[in-house]
PDB file of C-alpha atoms in Angstrom:
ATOM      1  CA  UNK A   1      11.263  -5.608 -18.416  1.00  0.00           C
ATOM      2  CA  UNK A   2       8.031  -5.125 -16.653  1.00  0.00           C
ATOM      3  CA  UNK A   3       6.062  -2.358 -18.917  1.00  0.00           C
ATOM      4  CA  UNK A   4       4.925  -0.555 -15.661  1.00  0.00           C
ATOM      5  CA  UNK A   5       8.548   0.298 -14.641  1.00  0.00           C
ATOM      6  CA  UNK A   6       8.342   2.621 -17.315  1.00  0.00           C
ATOM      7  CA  UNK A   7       6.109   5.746 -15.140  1.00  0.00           C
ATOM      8  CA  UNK A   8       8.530   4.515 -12.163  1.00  0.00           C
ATOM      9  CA  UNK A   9      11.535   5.545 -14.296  1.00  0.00           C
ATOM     10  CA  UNK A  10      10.257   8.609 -15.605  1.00  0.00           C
ATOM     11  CA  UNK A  11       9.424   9.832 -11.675  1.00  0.00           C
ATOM     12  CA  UNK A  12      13.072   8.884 -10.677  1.00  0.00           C
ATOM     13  CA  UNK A  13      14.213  10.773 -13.268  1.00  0.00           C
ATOM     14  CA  UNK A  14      11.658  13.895 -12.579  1.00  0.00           C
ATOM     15  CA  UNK A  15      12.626  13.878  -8.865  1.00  0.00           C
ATOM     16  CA  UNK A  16      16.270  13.148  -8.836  1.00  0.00           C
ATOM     17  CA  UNK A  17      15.941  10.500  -6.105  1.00  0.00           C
ATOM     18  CA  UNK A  18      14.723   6.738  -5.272  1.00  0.00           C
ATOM     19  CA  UNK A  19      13.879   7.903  -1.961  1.00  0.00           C
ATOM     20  CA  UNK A  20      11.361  10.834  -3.241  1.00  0.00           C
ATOM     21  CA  UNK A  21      10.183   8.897  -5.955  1.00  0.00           C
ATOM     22  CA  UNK A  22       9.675   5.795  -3.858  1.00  0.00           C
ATOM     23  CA  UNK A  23       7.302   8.365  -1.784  1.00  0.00           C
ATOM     24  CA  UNK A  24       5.246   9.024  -4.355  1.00  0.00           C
ATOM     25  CA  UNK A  25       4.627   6.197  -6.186  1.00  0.00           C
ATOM     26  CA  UNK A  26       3.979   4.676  -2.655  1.00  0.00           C
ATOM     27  CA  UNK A  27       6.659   1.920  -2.964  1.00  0.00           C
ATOM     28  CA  UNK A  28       9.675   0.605  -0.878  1.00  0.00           C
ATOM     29  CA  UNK A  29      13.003   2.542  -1.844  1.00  0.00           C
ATOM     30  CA  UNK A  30      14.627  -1.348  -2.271  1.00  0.00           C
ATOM     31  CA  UNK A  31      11.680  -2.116  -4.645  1.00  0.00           C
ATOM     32  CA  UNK A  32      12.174   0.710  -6.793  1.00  0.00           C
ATOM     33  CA  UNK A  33      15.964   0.443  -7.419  1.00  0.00           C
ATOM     34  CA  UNK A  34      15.166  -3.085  -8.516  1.00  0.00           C
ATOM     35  CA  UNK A  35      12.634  -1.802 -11.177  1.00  0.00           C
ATOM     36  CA  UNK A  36      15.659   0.641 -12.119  1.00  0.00           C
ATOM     37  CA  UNK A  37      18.432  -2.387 -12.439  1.00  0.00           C
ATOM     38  CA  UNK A  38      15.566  -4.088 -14.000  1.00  0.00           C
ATOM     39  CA  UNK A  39      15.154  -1.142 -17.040  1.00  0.00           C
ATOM     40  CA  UNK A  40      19.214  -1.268 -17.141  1.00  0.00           C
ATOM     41  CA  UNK A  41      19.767  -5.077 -17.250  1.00  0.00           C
ATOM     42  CA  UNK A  42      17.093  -4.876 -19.867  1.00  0.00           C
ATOM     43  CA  UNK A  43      18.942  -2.246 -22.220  1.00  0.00           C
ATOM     44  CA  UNK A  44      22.373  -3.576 -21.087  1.00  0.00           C
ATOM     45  CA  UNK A  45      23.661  -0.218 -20.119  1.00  0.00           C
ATOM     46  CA  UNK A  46      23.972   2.339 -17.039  1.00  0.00           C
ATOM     47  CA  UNK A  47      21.523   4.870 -17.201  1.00  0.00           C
ATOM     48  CA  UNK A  48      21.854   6.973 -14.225  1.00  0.00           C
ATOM     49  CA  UNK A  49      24.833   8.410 -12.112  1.00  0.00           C
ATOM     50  CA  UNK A  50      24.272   7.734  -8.546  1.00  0.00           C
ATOM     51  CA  UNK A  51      25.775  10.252  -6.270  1.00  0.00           C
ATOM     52  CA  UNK A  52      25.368  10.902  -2.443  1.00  0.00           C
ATOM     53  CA  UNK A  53      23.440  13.875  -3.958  1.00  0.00           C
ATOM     54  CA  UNK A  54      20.628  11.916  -5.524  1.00  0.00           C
ATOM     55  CA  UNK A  55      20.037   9.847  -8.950  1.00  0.00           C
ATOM     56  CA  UNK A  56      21.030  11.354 -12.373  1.00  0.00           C
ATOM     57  CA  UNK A  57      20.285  10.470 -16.225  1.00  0.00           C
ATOM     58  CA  UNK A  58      23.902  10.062 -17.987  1.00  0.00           C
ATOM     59  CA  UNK A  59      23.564  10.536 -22.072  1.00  0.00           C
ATOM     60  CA  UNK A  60      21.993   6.754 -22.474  1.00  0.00           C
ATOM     61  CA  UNK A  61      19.647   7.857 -19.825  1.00  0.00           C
ATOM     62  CA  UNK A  62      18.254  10.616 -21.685  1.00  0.00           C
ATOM     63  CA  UNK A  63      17.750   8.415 -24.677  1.00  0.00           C
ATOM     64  CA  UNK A  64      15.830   6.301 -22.854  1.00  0.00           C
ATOM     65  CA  UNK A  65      13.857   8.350 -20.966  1.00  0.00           C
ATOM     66  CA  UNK A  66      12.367  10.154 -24.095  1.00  0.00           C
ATOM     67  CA  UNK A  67      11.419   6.968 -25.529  1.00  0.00           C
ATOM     68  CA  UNK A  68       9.641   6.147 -21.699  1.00  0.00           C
ATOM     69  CA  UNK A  69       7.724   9.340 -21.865  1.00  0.00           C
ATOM     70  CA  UNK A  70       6.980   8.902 -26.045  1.00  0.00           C
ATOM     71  CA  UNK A  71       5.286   5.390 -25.245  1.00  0.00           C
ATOM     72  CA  UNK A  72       3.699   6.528 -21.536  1.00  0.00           C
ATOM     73  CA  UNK A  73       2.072   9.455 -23.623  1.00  0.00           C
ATOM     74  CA  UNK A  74       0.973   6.448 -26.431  1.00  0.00           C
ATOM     75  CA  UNK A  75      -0.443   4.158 -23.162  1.00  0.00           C
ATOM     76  CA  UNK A  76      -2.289   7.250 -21.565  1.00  0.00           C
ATOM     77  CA  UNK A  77      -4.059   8.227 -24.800  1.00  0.00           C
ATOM     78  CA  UNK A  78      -5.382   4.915 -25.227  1.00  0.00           C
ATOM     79  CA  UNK A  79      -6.428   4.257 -21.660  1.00  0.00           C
ATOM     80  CA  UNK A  80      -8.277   7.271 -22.434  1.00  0.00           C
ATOM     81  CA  UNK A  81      -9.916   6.178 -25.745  1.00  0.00           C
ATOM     82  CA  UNK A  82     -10.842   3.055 -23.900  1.00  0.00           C
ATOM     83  CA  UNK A  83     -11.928   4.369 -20.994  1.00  0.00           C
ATOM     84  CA  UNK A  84     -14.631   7.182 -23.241  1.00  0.00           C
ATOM     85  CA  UNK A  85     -16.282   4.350 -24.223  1.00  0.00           C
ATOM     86  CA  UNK A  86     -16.993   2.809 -20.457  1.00  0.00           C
ATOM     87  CA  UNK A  87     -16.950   6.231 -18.909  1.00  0.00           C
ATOM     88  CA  UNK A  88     -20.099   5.001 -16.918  1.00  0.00           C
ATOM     89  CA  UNK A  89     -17.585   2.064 -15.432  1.00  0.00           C
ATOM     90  CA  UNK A  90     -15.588   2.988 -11.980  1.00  0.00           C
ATOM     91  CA  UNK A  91     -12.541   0.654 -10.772  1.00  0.00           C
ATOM     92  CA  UNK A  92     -12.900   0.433  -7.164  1.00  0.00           C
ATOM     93  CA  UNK A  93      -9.702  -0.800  -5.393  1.00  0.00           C
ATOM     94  CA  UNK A  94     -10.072  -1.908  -1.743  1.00  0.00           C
ATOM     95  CA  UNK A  95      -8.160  -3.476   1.107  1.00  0.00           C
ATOM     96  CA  UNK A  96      -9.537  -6.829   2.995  1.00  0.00           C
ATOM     97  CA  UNK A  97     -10.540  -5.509   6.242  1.00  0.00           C
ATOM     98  CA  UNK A  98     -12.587  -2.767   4.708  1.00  0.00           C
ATOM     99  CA  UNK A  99     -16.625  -4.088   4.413  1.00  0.00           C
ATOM    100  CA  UNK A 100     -17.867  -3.706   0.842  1.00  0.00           C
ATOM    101  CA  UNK A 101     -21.139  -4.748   1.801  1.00  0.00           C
ATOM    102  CA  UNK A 102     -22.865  -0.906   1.873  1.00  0.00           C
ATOM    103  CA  UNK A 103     -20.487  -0.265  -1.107  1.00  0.00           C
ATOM    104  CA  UNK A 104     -21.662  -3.135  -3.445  1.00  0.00           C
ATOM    105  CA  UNK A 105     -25.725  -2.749  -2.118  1.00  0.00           C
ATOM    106  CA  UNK A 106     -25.574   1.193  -3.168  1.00  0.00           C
ATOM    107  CA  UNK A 107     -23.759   0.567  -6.232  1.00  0.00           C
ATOM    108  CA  UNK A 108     -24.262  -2.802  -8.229  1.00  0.00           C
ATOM    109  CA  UNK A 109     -25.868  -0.971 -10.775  1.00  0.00           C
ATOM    110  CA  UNK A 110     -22.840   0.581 -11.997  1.00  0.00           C
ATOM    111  CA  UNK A 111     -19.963  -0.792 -10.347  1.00  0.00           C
ATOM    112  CA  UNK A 112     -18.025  -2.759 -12.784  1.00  0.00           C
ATOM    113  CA  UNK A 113     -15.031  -3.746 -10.560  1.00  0.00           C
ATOM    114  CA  UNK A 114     -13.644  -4.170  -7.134  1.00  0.00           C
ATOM    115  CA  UNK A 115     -10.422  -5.005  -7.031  1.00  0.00           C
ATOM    116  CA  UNK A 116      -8.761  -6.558  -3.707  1.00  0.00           C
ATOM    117  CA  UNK A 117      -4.899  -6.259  -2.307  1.00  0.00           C
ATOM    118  CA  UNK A 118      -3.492  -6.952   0.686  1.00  0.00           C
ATOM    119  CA  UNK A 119      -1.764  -3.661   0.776  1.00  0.00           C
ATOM    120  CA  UNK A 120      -2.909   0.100   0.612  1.00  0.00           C
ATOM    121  CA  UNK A 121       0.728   0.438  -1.457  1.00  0.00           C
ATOM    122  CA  UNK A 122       0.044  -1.854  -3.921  1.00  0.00           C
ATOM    123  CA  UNK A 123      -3.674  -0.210  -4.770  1.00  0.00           C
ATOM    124  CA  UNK A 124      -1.870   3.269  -4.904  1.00  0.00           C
ATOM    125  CA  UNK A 125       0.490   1.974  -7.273  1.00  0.00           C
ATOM    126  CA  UNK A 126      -2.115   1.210  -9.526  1.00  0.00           C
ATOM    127  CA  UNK A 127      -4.017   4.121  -8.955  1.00  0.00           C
ATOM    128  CA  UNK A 128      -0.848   6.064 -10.087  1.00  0.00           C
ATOM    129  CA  UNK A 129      -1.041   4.104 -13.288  1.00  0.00           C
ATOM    130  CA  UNK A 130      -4.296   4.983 -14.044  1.00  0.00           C
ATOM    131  CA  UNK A 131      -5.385   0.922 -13.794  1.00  0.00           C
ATOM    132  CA  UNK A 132      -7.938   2.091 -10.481  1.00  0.00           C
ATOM    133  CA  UNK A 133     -10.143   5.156 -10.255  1.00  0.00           C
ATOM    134  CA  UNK A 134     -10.714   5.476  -6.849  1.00  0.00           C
ATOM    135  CA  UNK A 135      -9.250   3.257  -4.031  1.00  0.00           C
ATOM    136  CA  UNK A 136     -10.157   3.093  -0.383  1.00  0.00           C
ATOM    137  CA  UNK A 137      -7.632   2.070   2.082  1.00  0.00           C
ATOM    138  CA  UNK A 138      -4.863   3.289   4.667  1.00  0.00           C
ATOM    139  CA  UNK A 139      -4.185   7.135   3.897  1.00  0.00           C
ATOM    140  CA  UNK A 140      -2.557   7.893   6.666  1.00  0.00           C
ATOM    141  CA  UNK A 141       0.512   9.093   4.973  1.00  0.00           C
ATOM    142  CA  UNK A 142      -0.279   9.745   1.350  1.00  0.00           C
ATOM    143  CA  UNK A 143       1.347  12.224   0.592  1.00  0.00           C
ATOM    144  CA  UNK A 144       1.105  13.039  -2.886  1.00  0.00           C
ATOM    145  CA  UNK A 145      -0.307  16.769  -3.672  1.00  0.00           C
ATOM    146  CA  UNK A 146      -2.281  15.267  -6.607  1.00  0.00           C
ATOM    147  CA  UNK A 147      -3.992  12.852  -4.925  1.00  0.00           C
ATOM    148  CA  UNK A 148      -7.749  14.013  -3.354  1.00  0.00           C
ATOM    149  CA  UNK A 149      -8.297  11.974  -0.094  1.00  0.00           C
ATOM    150  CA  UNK A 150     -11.236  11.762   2.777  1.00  0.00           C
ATOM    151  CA  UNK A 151     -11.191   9.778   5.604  1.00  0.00           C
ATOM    152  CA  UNK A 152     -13.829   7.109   6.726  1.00  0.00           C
ATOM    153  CA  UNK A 153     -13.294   6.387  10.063  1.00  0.00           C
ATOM    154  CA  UNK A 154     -10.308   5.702  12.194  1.00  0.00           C
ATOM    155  CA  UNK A 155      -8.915   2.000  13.085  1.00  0.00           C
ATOM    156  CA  UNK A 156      -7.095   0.990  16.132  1.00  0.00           C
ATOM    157  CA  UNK A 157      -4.373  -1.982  15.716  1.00  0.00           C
ATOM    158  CA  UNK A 158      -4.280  -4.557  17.945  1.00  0.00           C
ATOM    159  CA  UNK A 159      -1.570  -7.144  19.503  1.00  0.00           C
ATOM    160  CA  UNK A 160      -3.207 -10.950  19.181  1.00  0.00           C
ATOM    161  CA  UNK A 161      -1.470 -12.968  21.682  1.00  0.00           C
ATOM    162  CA  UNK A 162      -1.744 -16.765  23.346  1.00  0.00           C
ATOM    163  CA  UNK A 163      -4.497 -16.623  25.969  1.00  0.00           C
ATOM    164  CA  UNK A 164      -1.768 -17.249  28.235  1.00  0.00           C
ATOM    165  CA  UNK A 165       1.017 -14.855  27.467  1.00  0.00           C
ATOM    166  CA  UNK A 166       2.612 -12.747  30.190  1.00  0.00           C
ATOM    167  CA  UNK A 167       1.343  -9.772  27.719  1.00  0.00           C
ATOM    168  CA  UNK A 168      -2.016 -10.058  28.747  1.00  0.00           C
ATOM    169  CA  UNK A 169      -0.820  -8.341  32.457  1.00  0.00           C
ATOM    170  CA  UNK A 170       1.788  -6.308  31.423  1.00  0.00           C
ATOM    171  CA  UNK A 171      -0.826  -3.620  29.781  1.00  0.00           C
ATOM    172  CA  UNK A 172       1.139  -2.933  26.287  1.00  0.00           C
ATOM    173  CA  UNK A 173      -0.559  -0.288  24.255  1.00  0.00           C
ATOM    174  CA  UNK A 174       2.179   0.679  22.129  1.00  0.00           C
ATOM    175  CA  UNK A 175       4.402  -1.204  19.089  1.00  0.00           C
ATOM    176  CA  UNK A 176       7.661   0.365  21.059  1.00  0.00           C
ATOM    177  CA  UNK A 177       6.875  -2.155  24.094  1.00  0.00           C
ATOM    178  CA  UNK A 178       7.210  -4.594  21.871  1.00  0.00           C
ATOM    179  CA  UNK A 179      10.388  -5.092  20.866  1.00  0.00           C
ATOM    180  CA  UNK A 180      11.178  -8.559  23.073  1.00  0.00           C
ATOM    181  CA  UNK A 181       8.485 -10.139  21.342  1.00  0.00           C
ATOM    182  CA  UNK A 182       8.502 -12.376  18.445  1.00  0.00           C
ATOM    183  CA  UNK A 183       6.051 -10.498  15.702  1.00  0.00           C
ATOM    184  CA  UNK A 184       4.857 -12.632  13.059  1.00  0.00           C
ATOM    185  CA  UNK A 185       3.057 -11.167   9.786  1.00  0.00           C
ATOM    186  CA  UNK A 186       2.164 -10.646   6.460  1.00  0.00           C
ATOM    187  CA  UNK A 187       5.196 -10.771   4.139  1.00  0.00           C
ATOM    188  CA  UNK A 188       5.767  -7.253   2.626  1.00  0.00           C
ATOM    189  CA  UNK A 189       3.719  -5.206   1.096  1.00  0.00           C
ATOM    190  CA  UNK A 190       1.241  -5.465   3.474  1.00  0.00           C
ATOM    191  CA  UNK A 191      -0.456  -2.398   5.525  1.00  0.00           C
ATOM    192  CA  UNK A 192       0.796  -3.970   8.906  1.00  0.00           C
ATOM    193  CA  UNK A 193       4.512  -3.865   7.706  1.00  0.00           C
ATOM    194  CA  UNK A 194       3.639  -0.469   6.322  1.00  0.00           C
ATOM    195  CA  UNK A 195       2.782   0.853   9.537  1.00  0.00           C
ATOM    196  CA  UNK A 196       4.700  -0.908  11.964  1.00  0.00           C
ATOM    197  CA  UNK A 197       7.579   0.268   9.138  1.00  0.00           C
ATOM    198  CA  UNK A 198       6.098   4.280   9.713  1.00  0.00           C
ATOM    199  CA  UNK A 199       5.599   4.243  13.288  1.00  0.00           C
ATOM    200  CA  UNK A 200       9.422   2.293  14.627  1.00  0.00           C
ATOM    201  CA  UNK A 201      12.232   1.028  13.278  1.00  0.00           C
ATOM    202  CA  UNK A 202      11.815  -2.266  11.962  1.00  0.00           C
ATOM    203  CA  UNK A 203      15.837  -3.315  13.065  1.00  0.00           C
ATOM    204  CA  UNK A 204      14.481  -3.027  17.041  1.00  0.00           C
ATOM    205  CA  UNK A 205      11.288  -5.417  16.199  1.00  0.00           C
ATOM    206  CA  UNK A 206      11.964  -9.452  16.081  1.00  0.00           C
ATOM    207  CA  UNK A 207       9.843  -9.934  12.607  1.00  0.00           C
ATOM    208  CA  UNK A 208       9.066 -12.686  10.934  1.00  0.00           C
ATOM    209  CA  UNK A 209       7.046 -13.137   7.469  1.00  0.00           C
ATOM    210  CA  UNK A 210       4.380 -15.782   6.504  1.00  0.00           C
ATOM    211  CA  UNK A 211       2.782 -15.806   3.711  1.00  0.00           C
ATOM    212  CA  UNK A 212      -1.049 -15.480   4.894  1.00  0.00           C
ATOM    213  CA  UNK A 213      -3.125 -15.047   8.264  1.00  0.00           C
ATOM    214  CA  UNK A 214      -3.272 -19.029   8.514  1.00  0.00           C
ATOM    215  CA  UNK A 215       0.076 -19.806   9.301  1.00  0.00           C
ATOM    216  CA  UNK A 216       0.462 -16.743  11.290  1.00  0.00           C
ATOM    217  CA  UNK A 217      -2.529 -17.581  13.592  1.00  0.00           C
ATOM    218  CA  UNK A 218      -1.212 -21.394  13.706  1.00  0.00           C
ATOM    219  CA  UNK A 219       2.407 -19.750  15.006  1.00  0.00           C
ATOM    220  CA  UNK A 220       0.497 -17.836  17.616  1.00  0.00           C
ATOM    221  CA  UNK A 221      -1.380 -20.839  19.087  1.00  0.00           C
ATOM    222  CA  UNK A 222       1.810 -22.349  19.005  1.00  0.00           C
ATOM    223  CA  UNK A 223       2.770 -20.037  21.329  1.00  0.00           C
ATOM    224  CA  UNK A 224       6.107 -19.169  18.897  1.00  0.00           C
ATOM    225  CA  UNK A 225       4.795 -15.521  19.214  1.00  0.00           C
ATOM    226  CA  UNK A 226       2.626 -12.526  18.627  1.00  0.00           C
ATOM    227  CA  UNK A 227       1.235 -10.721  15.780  1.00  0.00           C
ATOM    228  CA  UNK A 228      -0.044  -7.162  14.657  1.00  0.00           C
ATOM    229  CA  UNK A 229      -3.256  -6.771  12.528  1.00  0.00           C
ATOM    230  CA  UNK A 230      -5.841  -3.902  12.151  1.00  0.00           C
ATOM    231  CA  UNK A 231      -8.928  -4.327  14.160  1.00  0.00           C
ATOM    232  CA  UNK A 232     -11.232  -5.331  11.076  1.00  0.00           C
ATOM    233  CA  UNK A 233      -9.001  -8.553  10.395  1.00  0.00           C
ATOM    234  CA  UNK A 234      -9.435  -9.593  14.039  1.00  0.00           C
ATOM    235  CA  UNK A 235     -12.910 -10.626  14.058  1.00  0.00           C
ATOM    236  CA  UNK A 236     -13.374 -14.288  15.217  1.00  0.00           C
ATOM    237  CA  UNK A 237     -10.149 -14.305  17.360  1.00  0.00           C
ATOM    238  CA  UNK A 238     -11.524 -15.225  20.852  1.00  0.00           C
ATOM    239  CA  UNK A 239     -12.931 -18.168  18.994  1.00  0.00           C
ATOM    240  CA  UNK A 240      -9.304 -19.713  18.453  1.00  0.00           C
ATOM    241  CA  UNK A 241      -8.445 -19.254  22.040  1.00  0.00           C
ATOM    242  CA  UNK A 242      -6.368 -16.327  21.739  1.00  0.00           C
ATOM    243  CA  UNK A 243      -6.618 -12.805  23.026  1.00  0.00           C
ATOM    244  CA  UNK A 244      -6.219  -9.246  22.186  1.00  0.00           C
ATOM    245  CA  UNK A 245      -4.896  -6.116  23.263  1.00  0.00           C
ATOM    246  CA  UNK A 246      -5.879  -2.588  21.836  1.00  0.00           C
ATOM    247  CA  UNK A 247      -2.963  -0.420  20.490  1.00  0.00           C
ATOM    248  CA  UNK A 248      -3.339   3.002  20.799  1.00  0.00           C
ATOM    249  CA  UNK A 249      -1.445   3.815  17.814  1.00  0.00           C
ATOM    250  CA  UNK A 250      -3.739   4.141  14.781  1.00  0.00           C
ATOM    251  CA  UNK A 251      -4.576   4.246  11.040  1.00  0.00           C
ATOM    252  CA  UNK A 252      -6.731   6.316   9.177  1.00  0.00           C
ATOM    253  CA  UNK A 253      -8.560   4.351   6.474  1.00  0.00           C
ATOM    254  CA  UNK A 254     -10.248   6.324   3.623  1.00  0.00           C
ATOM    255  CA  UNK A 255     -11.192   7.113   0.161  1.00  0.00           C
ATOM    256  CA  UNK A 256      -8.325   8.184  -2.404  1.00  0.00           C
ATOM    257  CA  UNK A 257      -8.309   9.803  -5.715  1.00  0.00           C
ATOM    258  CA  UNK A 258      -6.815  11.901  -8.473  1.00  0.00           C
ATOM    259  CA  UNK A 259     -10.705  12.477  -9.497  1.00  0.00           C
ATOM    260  CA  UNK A 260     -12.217  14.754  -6.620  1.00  0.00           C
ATOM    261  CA  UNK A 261     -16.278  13.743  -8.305  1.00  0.00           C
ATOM    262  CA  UNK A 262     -15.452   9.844  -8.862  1.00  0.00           C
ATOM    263  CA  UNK A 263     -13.906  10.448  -4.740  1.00  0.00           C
ATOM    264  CA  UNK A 264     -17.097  12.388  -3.801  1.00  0.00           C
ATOM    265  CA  UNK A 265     -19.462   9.656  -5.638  1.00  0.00           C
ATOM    266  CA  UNK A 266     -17.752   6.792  -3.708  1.00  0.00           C
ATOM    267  CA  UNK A 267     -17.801   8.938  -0.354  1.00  0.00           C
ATOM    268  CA  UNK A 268     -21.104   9.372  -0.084  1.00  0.00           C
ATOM    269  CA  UNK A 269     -22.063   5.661  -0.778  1.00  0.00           C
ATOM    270  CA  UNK A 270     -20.064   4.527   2.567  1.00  0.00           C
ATOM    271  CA  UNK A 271     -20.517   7.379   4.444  1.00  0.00           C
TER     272      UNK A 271
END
């Protein structure tokens, strides 16, 4: 058992629900019932009752769950006596297509980490776990009341298509118009699947997962299909022989926090 299924089974428990709890830890609803087969398997026992009107501890549950919170209270007190002694050190968690060039010139002195993921979810996951202080990414749809956020700037996605395709006349702005097209990305979690998964439903779209931009790109030349990527990431393009369209559907990328100063000392470093 993964030790950082333990704050995901306390929040199932606290909420009642995958799907609530999934929202606030900023995970898949799939993922998370995994994590909880994975903390059953592990004691070799059912812990919750599952009933169309949410997710319940049974008597083993219970058990279990005081023991979660005994040892999350024992983790959290020593991340705490750790972290007195480097209180000068900030964890910075970013995603790829933000620059950290103004961010590392204004802060080398004092920046201890930077921490890169492919996905905002996966940076907000260890945020929740107290393993980042501040992250910057796609807050679009964070959610949770606890978390301090401020936006950076706004980023379009784009459609990056052969140089050739029938797309490049047909004037598509949005992800709806594209639901004849073969869409190739990142395999999940990734902030593309997160937002094409928030803005349509993923059973209309024809998606298929690759492992990194390389292959995707190759597919794309091949003229197999299309693919989806915030603006950043699509630097360089034209070079390849492909071309782009602008979507008008957007993302908000920004600065996150439980720690309103640590937020506000980031902030005004990019900003």
């Amino acid at each position: 058992m993964n030790i950082d299924y333990i704050y995901d089974f306390i929040k199932v428990a606290e909420y009642k629900s995958l799907n609530k709890a999934s929202h606030t830890l900023n995970i898949s609803t799939p993922a998370l019932s995994k994590r909880i087969n994975s903390i059953e398997d592990y004691f070799n026992s059912v812990l919750f009752i599952r009933t169309v009107n949410g997710i319940f501890l049974n008597e083993q549950g219970e058990i279990v769950l005081d023991l979660f919170k005994k040892i999350n209270k024992s983790i959290e007190s020593t991340k705490f006596q750790i972290n007195d002694h480097q209180s000068e050190i900030l964890k910075i968690g970013v995603i790829p297509s933000f620059s950290l060039i103004k961010l590392q010139n204004n802060y080398k002195d004092s920046l201890s980490t930077i921490v890169i993921e492919n996905s905002t979810s996966i940076l907000l996951e260890k945020l929740n776990k107290g393993y980042l202080d501040v992250i910057i990414g796609d807050i679009t749809n964070i959610n949770n009341a606890d978390i301090v956020t401020q936006e950076i700037y706004q980023e379009e996605f784009v459609i990056v298509f052969p140089i050739d395709s029938k797309i490049k006349y047909e004037h598509i702005n949005s992800i709806h118009q594209l639901q004849n097209e073969m869409i190739y990305i990142q395999s999940p979690p990734c902030d593309t699947f997160k937002f094409l998964d928030d803005n349509v439903n993923l059973n209309k779209l024809n998606v298929m997962y690759k492992e990194n931009y390389e292959s995707i790109l190759a597919n794309i030349k091949a003229n197999k299909g299309i693919t989806v990527m915030p603006k950043f990431l699509s630097k360089g393009i034209d070079t390849l022989n492909l071309s782009i369209n602008h979507l008008r559907d957007k993302r908000i990328v920004g600065v996150a926090s439980y720690d309103r100063n640590k937020l506000r000392e980031i902030y005004k470093l990019i900003k």
